[in-house]
CSV table of C-alpha atoms and ligand atoms in Angstrom, one decimal:
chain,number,residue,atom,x,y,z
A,200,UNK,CA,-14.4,-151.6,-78.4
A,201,UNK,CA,-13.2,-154.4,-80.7
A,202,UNK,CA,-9.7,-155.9,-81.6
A,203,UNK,CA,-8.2,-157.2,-84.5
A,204,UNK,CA,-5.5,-159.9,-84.9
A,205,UNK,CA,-3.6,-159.9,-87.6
A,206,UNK,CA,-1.2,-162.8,-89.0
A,207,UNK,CA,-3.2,-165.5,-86.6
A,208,UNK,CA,-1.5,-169.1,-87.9
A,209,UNK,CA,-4.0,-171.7,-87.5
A,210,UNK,CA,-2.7,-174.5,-86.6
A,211,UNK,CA,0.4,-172.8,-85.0
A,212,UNK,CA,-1.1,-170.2,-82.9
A,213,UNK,CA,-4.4,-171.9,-81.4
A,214,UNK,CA,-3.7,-171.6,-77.8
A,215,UNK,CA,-2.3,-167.9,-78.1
A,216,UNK,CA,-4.8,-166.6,-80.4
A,217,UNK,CA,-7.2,-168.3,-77.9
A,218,UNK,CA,-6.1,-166.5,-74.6
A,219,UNK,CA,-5.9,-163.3,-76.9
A,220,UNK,CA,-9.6,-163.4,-77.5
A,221,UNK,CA,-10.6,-164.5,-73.8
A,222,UNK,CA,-8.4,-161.3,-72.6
A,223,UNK,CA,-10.1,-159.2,-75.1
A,224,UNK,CA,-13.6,-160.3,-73.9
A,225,UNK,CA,-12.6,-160.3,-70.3
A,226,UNK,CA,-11.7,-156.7,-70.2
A,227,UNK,CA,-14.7,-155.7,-72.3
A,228,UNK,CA,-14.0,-155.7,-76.0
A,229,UNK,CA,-17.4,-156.8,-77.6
A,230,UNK,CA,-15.5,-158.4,-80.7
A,231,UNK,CA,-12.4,-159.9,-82.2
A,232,UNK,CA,-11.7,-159.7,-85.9
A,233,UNK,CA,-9.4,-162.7,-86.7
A,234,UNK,CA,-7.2,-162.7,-89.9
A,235,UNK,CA,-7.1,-165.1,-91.4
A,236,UNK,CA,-10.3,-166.3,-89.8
A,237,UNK,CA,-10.2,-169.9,-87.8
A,238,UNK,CA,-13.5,-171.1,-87.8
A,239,UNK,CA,-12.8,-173.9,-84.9
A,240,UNK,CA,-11.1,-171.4,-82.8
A,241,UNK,CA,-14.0,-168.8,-83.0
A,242,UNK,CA,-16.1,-172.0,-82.0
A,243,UNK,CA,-14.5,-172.6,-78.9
A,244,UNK,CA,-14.5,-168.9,-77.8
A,245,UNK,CA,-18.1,-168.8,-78.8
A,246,UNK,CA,-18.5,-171.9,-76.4
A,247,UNK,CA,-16.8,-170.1,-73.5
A,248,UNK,CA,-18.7,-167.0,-73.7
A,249,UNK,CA,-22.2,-169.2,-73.5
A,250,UNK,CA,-21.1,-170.1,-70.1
A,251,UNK,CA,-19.7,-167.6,-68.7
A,252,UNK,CA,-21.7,-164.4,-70.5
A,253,UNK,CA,-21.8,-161.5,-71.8
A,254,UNK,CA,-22.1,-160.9,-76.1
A,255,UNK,CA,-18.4,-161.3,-77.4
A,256,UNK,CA,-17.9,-162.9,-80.6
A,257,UNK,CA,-14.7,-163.8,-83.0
A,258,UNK,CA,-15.3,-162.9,-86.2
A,259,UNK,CA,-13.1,-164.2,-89.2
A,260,UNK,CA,-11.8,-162.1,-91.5
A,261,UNK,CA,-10.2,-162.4,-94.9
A,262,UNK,CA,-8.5,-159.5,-95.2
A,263,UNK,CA,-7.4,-157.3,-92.4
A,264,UNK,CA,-7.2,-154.0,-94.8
A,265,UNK,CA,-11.0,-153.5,-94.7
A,266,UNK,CA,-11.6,-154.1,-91.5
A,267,UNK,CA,-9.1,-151.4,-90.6
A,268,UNK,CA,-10.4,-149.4,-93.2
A,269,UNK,CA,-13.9,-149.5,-92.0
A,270,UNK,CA,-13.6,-148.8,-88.6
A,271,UNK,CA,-15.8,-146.3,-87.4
A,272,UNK,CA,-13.3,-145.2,-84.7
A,273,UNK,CA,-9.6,-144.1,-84.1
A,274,UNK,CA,-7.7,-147.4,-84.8
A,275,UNK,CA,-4.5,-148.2,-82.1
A,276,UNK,CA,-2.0,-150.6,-83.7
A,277,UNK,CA,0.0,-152.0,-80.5
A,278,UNK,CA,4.1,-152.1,-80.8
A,279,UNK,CA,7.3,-152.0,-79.5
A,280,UNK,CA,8.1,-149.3,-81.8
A,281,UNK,CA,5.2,-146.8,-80.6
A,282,UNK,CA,4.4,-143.9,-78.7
A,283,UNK,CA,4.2,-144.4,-75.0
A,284,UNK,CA,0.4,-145.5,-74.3
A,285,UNK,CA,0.3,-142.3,-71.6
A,286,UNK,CA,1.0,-140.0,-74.4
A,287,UNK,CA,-2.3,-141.1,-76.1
A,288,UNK,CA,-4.5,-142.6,-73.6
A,289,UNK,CA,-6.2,-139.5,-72.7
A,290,UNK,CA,-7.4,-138.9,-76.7
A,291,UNK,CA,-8.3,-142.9,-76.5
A,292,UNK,CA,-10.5,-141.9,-73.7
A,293,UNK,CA,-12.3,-139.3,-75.2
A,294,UNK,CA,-13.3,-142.1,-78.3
A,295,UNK,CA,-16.6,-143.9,-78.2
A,296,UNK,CA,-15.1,-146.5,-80.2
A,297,UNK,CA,-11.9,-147.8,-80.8
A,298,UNK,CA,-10.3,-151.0,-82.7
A,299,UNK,CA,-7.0,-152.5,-81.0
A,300,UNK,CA,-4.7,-154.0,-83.4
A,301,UNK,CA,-2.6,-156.6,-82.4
A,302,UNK,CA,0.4,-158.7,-84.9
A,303,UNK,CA,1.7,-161.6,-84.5
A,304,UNK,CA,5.1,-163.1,-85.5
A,305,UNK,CA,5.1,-161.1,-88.3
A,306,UNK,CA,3.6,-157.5,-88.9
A,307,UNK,CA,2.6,-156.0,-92.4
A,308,UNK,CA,4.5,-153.4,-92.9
A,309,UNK,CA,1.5,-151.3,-94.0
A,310,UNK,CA,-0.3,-151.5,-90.5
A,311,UNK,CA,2.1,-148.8,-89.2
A,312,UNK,CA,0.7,-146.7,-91.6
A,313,UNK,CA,-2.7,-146.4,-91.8
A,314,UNK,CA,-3.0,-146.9,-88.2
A,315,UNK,CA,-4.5,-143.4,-86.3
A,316,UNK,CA,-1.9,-144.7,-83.4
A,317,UNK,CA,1.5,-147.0,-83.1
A,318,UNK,CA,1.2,-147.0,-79.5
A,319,UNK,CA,3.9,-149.1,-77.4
A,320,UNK,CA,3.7,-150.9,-73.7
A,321,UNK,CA,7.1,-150.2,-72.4
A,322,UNK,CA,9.9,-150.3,-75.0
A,323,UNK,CA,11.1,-154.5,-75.0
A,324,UNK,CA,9.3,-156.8,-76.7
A,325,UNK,CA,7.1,-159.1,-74.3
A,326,UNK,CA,3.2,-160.6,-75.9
A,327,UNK,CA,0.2,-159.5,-77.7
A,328,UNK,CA,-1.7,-161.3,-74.8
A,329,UNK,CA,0.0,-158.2,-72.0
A,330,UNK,CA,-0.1,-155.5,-74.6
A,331,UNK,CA,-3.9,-156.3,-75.2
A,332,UNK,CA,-4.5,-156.5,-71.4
A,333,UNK,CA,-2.5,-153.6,-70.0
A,334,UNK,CA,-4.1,-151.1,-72.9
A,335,UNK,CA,-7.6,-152.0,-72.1
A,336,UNK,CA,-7.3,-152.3,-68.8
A,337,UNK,CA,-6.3,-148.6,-68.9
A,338,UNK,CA,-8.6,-147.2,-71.5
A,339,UNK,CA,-11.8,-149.0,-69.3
A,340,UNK,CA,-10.9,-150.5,-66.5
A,341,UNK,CA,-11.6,-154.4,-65.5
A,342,UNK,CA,-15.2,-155.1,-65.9
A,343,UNK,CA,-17.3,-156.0,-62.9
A,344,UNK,CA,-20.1,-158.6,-62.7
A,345,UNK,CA,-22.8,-156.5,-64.4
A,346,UNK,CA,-20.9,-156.9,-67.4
A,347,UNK,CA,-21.6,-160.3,-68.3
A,348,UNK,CA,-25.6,-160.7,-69.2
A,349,UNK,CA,-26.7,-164.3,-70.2
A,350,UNK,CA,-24.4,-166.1,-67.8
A,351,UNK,CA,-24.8,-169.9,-66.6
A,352,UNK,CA,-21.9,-169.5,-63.9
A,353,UNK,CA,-20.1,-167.1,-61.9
A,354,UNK,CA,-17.3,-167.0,-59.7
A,355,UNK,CA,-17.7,-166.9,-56.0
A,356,UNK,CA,-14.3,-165.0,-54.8
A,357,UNK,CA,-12.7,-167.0,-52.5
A,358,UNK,CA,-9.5,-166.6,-50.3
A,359,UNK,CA,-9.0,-170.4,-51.2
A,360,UNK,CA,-10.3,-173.0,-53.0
A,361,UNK,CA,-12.8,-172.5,-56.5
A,362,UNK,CA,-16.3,-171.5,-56.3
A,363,UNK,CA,-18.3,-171.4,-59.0
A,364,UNK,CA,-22.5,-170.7,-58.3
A,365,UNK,CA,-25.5,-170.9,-61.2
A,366,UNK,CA,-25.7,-167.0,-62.4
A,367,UNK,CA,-28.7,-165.3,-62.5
A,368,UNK,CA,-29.5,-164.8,-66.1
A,369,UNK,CA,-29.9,-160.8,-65.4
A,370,UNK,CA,-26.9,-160.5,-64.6
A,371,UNK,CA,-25.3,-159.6,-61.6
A,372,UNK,CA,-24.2,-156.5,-59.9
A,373,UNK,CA,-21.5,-154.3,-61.8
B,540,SAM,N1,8.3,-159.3,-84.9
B,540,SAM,C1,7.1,-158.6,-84.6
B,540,SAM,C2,7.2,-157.1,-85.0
B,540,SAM,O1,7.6,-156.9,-86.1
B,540,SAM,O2,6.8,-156.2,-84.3
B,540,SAM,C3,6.9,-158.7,-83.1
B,540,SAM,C4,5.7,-159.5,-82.9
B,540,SAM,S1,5.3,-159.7,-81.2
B,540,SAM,C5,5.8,-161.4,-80.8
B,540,SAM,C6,3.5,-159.9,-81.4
B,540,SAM,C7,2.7,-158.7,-81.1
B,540,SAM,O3,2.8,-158.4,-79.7
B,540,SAM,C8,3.1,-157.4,-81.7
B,540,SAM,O4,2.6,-157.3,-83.1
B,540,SAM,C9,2.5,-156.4,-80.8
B,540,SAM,O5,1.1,-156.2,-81.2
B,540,SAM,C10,2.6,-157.0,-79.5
B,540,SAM,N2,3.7,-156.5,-78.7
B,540,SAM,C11,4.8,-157.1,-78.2
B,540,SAM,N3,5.5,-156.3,-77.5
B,540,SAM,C12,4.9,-155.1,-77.4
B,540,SAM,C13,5.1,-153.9,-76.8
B,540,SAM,N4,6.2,-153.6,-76.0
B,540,SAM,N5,4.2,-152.9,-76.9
B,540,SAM,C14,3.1,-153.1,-77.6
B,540,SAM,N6,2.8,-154.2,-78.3
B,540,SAM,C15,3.7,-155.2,-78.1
């Protein structure tokens, strides 16, 4: 699974576009295409995902057009102005692999069209940040500790209080 983010302002956007690709890897997309692409901000995400695991990566692109194009896999452009995501979400399932689209302040016009899906969460507009959550949480679920080889940290849950232990670097169970 991978996303895509299109009109990312850098400069403007670096916290959102931030917590966009920390949702993505937290509930299990393996990539994020950025457009344009922010070097410093795929840095810091790289940075994150060294402690805490697993193989995601930001990856700048140029143009968003080929990366749509490309895709081996049904592509779901999220909006307001979609289908409801229970309408589709059992032909998402069926996908091995699928590319998320998200916008940003502004959408190009074009993305409605050559996306396989327009696919809305609720009909008001709220973030990319939910959309992105609530549609993969759907399509896979939240992933569980297994998912996040390589680690140098983990969470402890805890009723109260933070605890974070040394990982083991295989991994821990899923
Ligand atoms: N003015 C933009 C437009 O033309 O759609 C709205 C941008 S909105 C601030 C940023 C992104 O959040 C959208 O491109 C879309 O991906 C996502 N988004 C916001 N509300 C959504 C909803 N109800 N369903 C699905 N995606 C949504």
């Amino acid at each position: 699974m991978a996303v895509l983010r299109v009109g990312h302002r850098a400069g403007r956007d670096p916290r959102l576009t931030t917590h966009l690709a920390l949702t993505a890897r937290a509930f299990g997309a393996e990539r994020m295409f950025l457009h344009p692409p922010d070097p410093e901000l795929a840095e810091r995400v790289r940075s994150v995902a060294e402690r805490w695991g697993g193989g995601f990566e930001v990856v700048g692109a140029d143009a968003w057009k080929p990366v749509v194009r490309d895709f081996p896999g049904p592509v779901v452009h999220l909006t307001m102005y979609g289908r409801p995501l229970r309408a589709v979400l059992p032909r998402l399932r069926l996908a091995g692999r699928l590319l998320v689209v998200v916008g940003g302040a502004k959408v190009p016009p074009d993305l409605y069209r050559v996306a396989t899906y327009n696919v809305a969460i609720g009909t008001q507009p709220h973030s990319e940040v939910a959309a992105l959550a609530v549609t993969l949480a759907e399509l896979r679920g939240i992933p569980g500790r297994g998912r996040w080889p390589g680690a140098r940290q983990r969470i402890v849950p805890s009723a109260r209080g933070k605890r974070v232990v040394p990982a083991r670097r295989t991994g821990g169970r899923p």
